[in-house]
Amino acid sequence: MSASADWTDDGTTMKAIDADGFEALFSRSIDPWNYRTSRFEAHKRGVLLKACGLGPYGRGLELACAIGTTTQALSPLCRRLLAVDASPTAIEEARAGRYAKPVTFRTARLPEDAPRGPFDLIVVSEIAYYLKPRALDALTDRLLAALAPGGRIVVLHHVTPFADAAILPARAQAQMTARLARRLAPVLSRRLGRFKVAAFERRRR
C-alpha cells in the first residue's frame, strides 16, 4: 500500500484498485500483504477476534477473506462460516487451508454479490475503503439486512491514507460505522495506532 494519492475534494481517488486488480495481485504473489508472516497482521487479527466476542455463533460471514488467514482464526467461533473474496486465486488458496469448523468459500464482488444471510457474525475488515461512497452505503445496507437478531458486526480498517483506496480510509470507517450505529447498538469503538475497530449488535426484541 502506497502512502500517496491524488485525493479529490470529496475524499475519493481515481487510482483505486478494483476486483480485477486484486486478482492480478494474488496471481503475482499469493500473499501480497504478508498475512502469514507479518507481526502487525497477527496483532490486528488478535484485535479483530477480541471484538468478535466469545461466541459461539451459528452462521458467520467474512468479507474479503483473501487467502484465509483470518478465516482460520474465525472458524472456531462459528458452527458454519461463509468466506468471500473477489479474487478466484485467493479463494482457491484459502480452500486449501485447514479449519476448525466447516467453511464455505465463494467468489463475490461487493456490494452486488454480498450474501443475504441471515448471519450471526459478520466481519468487515480492510475492504470498505476500496468502495466509492455510494457503493459502501449499499454494502452496509445489505449487511444490515443480513444480520440476524442478536447478531454482531465487526468493522476494522486502516485509517491512514494510501494510494489504491477509493475513499480516504478514515472516512470509510467513519461512514460505515455511522450508518451501522443508526440501526444497531454499539459494543465497542477503539483506535489502535494505524487502524480502528468497532463492533455493533442487533438487540433481540
Tab-separated table of C-alpha atoms in Angstrom, residues 10 25 61 73 90 97 121 128-129:
chain	number	residue	atom	x	y	z
A	10	ASP	CA	-14.842	14.676	-1.772
A	25	LEU	CA	-2.102	-9.023	-7.199
A	61	LEU	CA	-19.734	-14.224	7.230
A	73	ALA	CA	-8.912	-17.627	13.319
A	90	ALA	CA	-7.154	-16.096	-3.355
A	97	GLY	CA	-6.300	-24.374	4.337
A	121	LEU	CA	-21.497	-12.741	12.971
A	128	ALA	CA	-14.610	-0.598	2.959
A	129	TYR	CA	-12.099	1.931	1.620
